[in-house]
Short mmCIF file of C-alpha atoms (C1' of nucleotides) in Angstrom, two decimals:
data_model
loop_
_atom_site.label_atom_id
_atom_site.label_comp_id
_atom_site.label_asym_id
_atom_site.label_seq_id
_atom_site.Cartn_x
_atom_site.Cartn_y
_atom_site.Cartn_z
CA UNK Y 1 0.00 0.00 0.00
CA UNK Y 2 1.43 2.98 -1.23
CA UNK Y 3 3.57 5.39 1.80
CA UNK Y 4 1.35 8.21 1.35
CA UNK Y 5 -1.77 6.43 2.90
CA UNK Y 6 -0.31 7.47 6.34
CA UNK Y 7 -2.39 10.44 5.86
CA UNK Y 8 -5.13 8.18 6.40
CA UNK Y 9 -8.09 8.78 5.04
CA UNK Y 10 -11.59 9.99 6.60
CA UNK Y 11 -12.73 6.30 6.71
CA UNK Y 12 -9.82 5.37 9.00
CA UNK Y 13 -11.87 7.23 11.57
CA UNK Y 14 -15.02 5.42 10.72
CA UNK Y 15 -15.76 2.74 13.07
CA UNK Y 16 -17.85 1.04 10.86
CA UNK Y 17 -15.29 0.48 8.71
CA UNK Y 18 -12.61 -0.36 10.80
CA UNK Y 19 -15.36 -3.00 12.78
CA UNK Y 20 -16.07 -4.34 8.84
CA UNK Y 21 -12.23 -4.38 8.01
CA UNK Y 22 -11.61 -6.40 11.50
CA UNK Y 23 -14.42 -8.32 10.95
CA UNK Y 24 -12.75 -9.23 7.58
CA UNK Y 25 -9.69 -10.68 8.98
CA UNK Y 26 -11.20 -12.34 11.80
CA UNK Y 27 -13.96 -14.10 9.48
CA UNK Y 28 -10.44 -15.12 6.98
CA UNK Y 29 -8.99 -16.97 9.76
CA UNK Y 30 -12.03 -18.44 10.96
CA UNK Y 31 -12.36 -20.23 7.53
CA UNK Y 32 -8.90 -21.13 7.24
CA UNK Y 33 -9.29 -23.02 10.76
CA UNK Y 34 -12.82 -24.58 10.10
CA UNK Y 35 -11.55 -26.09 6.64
CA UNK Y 36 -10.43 -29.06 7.97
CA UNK Y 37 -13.44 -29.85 9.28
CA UNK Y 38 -15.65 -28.81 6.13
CA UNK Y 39 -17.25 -26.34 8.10
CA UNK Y 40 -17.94 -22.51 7.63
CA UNK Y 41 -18.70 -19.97 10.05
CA UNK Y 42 -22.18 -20.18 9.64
CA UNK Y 43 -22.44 -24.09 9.66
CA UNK Y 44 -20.25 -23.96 12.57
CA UNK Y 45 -22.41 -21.47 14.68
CA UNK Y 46 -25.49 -23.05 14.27
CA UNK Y 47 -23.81 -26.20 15.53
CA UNK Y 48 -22.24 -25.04 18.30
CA UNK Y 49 -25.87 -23.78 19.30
CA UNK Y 50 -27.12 -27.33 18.76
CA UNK Y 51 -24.46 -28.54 21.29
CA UNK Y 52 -26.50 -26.53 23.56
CA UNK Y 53 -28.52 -27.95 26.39
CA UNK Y 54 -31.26 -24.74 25.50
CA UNK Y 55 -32.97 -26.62 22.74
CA UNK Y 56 -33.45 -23.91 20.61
CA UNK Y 57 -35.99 -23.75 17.88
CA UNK Y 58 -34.99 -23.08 13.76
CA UNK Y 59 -36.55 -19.35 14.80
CA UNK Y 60 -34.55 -19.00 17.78
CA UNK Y 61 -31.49 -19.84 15.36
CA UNK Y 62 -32.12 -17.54 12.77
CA UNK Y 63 -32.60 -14.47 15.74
CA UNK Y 64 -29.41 -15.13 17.32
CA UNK Y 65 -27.35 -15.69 14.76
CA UNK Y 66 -29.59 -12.73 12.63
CA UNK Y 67 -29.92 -14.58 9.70
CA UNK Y 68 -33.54 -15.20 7.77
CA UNK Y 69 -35.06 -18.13 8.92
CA UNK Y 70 -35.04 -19.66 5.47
CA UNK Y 71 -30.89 -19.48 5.33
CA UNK Y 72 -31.01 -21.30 8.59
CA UNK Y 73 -32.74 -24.11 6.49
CA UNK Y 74 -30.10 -24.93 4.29
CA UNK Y 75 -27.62 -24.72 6.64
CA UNK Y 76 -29.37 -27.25 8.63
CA UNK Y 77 -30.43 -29.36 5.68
CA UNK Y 78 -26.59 -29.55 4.81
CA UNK Y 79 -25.51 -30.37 8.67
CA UNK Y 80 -28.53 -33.25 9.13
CA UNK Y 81 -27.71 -35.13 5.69
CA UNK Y 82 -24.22 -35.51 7.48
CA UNK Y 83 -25.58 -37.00 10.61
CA UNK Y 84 -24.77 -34.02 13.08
CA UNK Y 85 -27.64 -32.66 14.16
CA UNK Y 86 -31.30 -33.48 14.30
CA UNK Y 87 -34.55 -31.38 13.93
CA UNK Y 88 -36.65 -32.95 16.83
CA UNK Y 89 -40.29 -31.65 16.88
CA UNK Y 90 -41.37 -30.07 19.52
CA UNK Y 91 -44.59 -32.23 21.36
CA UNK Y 92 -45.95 -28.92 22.80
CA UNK Y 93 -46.34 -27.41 19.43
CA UNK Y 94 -46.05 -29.32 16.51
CA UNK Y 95 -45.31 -26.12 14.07
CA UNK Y 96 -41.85 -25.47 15.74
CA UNK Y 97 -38.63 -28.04 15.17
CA UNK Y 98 -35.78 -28.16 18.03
CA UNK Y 99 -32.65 -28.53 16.62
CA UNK Y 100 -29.86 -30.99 18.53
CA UNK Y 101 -26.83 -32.15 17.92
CA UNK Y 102 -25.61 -35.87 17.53
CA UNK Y 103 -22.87 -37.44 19.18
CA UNK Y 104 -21.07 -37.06 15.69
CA UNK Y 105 -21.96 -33.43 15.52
CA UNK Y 106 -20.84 -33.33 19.17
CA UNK Y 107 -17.20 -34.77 18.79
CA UNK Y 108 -16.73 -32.46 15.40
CA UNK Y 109 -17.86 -29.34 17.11
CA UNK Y 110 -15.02 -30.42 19.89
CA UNK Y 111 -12.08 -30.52 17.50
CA UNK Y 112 -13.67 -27.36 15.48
CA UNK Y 113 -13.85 -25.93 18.62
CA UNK Y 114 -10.53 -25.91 19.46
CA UNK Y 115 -9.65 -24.56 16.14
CA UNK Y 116 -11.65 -21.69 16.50
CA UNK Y 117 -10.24 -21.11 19.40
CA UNK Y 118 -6.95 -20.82 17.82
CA UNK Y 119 -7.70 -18.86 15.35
CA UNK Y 120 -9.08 -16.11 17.96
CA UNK Y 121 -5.98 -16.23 19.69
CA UNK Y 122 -4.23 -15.27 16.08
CA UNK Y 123 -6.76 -12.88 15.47
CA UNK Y 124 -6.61 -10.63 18.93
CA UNK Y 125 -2.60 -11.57 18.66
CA UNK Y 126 -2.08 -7.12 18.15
CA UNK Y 127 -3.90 -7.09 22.08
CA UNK Y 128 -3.23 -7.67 25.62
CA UNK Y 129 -4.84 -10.19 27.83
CA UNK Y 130 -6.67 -7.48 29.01
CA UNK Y 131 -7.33 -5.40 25.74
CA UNK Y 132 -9.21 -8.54 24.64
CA UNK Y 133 -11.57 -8.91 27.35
CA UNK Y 134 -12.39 -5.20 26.90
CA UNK Y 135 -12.96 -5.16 23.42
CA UNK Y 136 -15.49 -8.29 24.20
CA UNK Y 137 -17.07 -6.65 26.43
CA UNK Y 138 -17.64 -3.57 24.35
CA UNK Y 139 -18.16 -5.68 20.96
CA UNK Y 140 -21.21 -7.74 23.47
CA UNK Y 141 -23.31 -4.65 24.29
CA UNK Y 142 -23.14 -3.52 20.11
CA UNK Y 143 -23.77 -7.16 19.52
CA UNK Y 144 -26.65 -7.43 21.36
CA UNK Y 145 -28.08 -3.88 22.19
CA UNK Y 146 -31.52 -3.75 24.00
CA UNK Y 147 -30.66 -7.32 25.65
CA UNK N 1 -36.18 -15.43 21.37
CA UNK N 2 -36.35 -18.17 23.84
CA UNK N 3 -35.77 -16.76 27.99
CA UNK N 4 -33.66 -19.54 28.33
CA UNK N 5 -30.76 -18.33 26.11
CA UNK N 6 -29.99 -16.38 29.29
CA UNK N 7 -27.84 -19.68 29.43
CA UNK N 8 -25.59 -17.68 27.06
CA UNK N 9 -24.12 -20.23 24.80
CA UNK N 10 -20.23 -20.73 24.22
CA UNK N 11 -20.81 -18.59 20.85
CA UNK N 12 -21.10 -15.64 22.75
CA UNK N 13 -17.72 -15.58 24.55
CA UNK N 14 -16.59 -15.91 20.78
CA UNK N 15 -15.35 -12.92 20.06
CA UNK N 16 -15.42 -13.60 16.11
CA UNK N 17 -19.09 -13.90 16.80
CA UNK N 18 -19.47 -11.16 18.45
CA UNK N 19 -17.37 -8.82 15.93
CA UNK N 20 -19.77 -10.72 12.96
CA UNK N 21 -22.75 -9.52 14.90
CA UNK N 22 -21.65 -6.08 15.93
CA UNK N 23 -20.99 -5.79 12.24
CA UNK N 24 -24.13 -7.08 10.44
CA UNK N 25 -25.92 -4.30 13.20
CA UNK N 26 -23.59 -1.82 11.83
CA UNK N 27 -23.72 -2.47 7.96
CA UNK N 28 -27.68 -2.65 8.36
CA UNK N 29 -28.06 0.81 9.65
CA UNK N 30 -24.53 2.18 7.77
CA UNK N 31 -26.85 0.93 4.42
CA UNK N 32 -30.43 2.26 5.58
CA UNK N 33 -28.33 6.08 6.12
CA UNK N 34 -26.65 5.86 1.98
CA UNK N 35 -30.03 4.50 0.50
CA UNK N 36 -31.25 7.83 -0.59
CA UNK N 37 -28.09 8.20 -2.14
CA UNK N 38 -28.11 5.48 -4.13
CA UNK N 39 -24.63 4.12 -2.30
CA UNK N 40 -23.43 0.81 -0.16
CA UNK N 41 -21.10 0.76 2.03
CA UNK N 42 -18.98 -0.43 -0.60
CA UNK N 43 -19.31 2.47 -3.02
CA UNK N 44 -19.27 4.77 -0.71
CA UNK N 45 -15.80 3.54 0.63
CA UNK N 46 -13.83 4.15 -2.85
CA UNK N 47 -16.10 7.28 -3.05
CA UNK N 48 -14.83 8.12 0.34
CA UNK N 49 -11.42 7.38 -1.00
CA UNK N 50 -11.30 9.11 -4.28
CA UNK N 51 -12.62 12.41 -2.22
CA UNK N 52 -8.78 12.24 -1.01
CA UNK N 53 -5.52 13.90 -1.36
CA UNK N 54 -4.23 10.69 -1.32
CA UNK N 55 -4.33 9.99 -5.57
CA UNK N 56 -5.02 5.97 -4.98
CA UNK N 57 -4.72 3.44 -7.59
CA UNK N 58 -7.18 1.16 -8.19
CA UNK N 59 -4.69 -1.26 -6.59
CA UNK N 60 -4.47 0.74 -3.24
CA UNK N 61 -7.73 0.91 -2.93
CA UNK N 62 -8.90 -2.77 -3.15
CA UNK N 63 -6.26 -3.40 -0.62
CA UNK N 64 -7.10 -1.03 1.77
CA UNK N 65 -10.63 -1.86 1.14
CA UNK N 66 -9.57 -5.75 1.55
CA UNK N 67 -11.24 -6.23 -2.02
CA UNK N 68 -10.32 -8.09 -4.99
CA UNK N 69 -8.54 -6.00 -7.71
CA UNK N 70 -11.39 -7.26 -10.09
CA UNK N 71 -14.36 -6.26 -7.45
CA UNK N 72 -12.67 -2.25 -7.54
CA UNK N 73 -13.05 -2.85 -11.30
CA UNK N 74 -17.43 -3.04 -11.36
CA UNK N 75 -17.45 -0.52 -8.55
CA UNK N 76 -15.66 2.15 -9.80
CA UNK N 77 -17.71 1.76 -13.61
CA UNK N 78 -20.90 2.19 -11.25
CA UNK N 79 -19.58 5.41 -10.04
CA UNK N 80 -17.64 6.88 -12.84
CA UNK N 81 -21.01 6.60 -15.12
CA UNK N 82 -22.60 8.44 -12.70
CA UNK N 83 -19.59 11.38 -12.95
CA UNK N 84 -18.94 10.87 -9.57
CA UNK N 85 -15.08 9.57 -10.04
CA UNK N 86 -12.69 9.75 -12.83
CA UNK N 87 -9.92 7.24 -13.78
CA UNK N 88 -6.96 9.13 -14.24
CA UNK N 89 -3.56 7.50 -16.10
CA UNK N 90 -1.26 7.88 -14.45
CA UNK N 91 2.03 9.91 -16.40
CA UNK N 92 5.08 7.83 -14.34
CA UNK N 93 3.69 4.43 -15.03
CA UNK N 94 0.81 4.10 -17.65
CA UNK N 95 -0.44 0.59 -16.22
CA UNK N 96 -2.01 2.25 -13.33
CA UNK N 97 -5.06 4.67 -13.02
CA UNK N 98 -5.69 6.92 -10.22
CA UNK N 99 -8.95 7.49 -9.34
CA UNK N 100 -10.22 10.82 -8.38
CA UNK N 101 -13.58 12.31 -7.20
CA UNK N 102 -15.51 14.79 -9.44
CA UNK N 103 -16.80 17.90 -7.90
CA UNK N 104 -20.05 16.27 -7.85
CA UNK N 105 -18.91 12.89 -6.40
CA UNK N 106 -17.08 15.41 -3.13
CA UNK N 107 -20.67 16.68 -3.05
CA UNK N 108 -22.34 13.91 -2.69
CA UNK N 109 -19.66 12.31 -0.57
CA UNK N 110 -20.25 15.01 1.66
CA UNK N 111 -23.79 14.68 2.56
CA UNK N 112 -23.57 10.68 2.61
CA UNK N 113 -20.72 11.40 5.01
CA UNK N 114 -23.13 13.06 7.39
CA UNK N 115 -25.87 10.17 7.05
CA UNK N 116 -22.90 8.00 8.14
CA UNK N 117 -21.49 9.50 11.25
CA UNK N 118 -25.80 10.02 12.12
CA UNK N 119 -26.02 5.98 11.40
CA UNK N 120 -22.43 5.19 13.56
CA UNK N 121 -23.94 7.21 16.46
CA UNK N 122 -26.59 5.32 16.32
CA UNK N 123 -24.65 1.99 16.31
CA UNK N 124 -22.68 3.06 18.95
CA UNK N 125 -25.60 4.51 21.16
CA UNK N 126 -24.68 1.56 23.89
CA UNK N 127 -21.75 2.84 24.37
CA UNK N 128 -20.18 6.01 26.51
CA UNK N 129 -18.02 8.85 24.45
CA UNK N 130 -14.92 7.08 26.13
CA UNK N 131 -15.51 3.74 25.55
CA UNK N 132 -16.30 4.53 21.66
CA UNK N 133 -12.84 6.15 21.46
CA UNK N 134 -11.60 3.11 22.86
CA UNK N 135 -13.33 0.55 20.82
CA UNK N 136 -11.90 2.74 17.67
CA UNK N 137 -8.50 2.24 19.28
CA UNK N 138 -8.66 -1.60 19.70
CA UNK N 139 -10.33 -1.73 15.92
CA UNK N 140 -7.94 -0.20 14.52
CA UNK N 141 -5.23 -2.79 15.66
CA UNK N 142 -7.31 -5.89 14.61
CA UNK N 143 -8.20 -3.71 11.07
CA UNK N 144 -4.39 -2.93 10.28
CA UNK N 145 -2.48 -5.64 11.98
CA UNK N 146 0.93 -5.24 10.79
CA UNK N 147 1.17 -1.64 10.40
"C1'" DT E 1 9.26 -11.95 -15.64
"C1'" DA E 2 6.20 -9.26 -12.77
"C1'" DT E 3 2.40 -5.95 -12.18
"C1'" DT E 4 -2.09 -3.10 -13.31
"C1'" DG E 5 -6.36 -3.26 -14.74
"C1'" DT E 6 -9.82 -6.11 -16.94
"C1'" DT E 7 -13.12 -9.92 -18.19
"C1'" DA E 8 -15.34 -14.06 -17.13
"C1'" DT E 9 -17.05 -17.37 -14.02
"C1'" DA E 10 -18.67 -19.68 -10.05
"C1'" DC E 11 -19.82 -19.92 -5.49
"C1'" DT E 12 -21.48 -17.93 -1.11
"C1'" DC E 13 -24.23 -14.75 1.26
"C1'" DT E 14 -28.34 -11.85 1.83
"C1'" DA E 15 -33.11 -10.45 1.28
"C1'" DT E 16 -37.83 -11.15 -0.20
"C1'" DA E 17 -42.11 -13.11 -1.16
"C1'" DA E 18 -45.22 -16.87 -1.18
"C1'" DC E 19 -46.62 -21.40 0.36
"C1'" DT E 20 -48.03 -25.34 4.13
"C1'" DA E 21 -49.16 -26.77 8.45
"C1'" DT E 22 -50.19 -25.67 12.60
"C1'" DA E 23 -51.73 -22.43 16.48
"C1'" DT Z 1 -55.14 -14.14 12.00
"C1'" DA Z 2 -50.57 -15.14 13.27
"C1'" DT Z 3 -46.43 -18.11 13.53
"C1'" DA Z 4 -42.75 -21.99 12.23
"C1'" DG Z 5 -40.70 -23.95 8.71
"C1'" DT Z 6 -40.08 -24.31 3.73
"C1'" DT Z 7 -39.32 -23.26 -1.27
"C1'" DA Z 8 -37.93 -20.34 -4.90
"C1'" DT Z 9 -35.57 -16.56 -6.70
"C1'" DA Z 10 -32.81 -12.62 -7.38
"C1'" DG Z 11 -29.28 -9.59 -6.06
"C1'" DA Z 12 -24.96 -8.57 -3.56
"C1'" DG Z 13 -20.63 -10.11 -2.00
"C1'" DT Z 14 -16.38 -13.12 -2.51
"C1'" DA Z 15 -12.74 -15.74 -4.82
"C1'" DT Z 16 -10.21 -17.45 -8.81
"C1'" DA Z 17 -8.09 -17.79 -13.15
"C1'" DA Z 18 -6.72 -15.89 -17.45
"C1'" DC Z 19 -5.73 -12.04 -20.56
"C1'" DA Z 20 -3.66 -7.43 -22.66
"C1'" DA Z 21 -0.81 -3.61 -21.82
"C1'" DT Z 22 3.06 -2.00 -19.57
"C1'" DA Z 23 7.09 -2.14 -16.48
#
DNA sequence: TATTGTTATACTCTATAACTATA
DNA sequence: TATAGTTATAGAGTATAACAATA
């Protein structure tokens, strides 16, 4: 990147962009980690909330990870078919389908897990111990605002 | 959604979820604020860029903007048919273009500019003055890693 | 040989509307 | 009437390879 960019530009002030730009590398690593395991972010998040105990509904799934219920779907379609979760309906309403993990799509979110894991630690490598649990902290009330 | 995600699942010490999330809330109201304008966030970044002293090649900006070379390419023909940037050669080394704002592109940039800082206070409305300056701080290290 | 911009292509992600079965 | 899940579809975003012009 050319020298002259140390004049940085309006949008290095923006911290929309600099949250998108972060974003960007933490989501490349992320990837890079869960490859082994033929998982993506999104396949891996809505597995890790079928390791659960909560027993969370597709709906409940699609709010928390705010995606349209109808992406949460195919996602699920694509973890079932390979045995590691299962949409269990629900006896006290027969509209709404809990979604649970198998004990194949528990050992796989173990090992992604730790993965994961690692590729935080690469990720928030530029910050302190400290520094990290801030930015957490901070990045948990914009995650989640009226909660 | 469901009371009992109180339980707060292992996602949300993630702190790659938590950046995803903070983000999608960001781009959603960063793109609601350039709508009348006809921009996304992604037009409105190598707008935001041209409007500089900076004289960026196409090259600069798709790495600053952590885009393909070939993704700068369709943006900037968007916004040079609407006379909002011109590709300038560049006299030292006639590979490279730079690309420069028109006077009406730093118009427009100007009021989209102010719909973005309205939409970023928004997004950032859970947090105090301090801690905003902060999480801009701790961005900008996991945005620019190396520099 | 390497680099800049370009074209082409394919795949993923995102957003929407409409349908079904249940409530 | 409203809600949970589903299907279909289109548009935006992402990634890759290959090419012409230039260095």
């Amino acid at each position: 990147m050319k020298s002259e960019m140390r004049a940085e530009p309006s949008l290095v002030s923006d911290t929309a962009f600099l949250l998108a730009r972060a974003n960007a590398n933490s989501l490349a690593t992320a990837h890079a980690a869960l490859e082994p395991y033929a998982l993506r972010v999104r396949s891996y998040s809505v597995l890790a909330l079928a390791v659960t105990e909560a027993r969370l509904s597709q709906r409940d799934i699609a709010e928390f990870l705010r995606l349209d219920p109808s992406q949460v779907v195919a996602l699920l379609d694509d973890l079932q078919q390979r045995s590691l979760v299962n949409r269990v309906p629900d006896p006290t309403d027969r509209r709404t389908k809990v979604v649970v993990a198998t004990a194949e799509g528990r050992k796989l979110h173990g090992k992604a897990e730790k993965a994961i894991r690692a590729a935080e630690r690469q990720t928030l490598s530029p910050l302190t111990s400290g520094e990290r649990q801030l930015l957490g902290e901070l990045l948990h009330r914009l995650a989640f605002p009226a909660m």
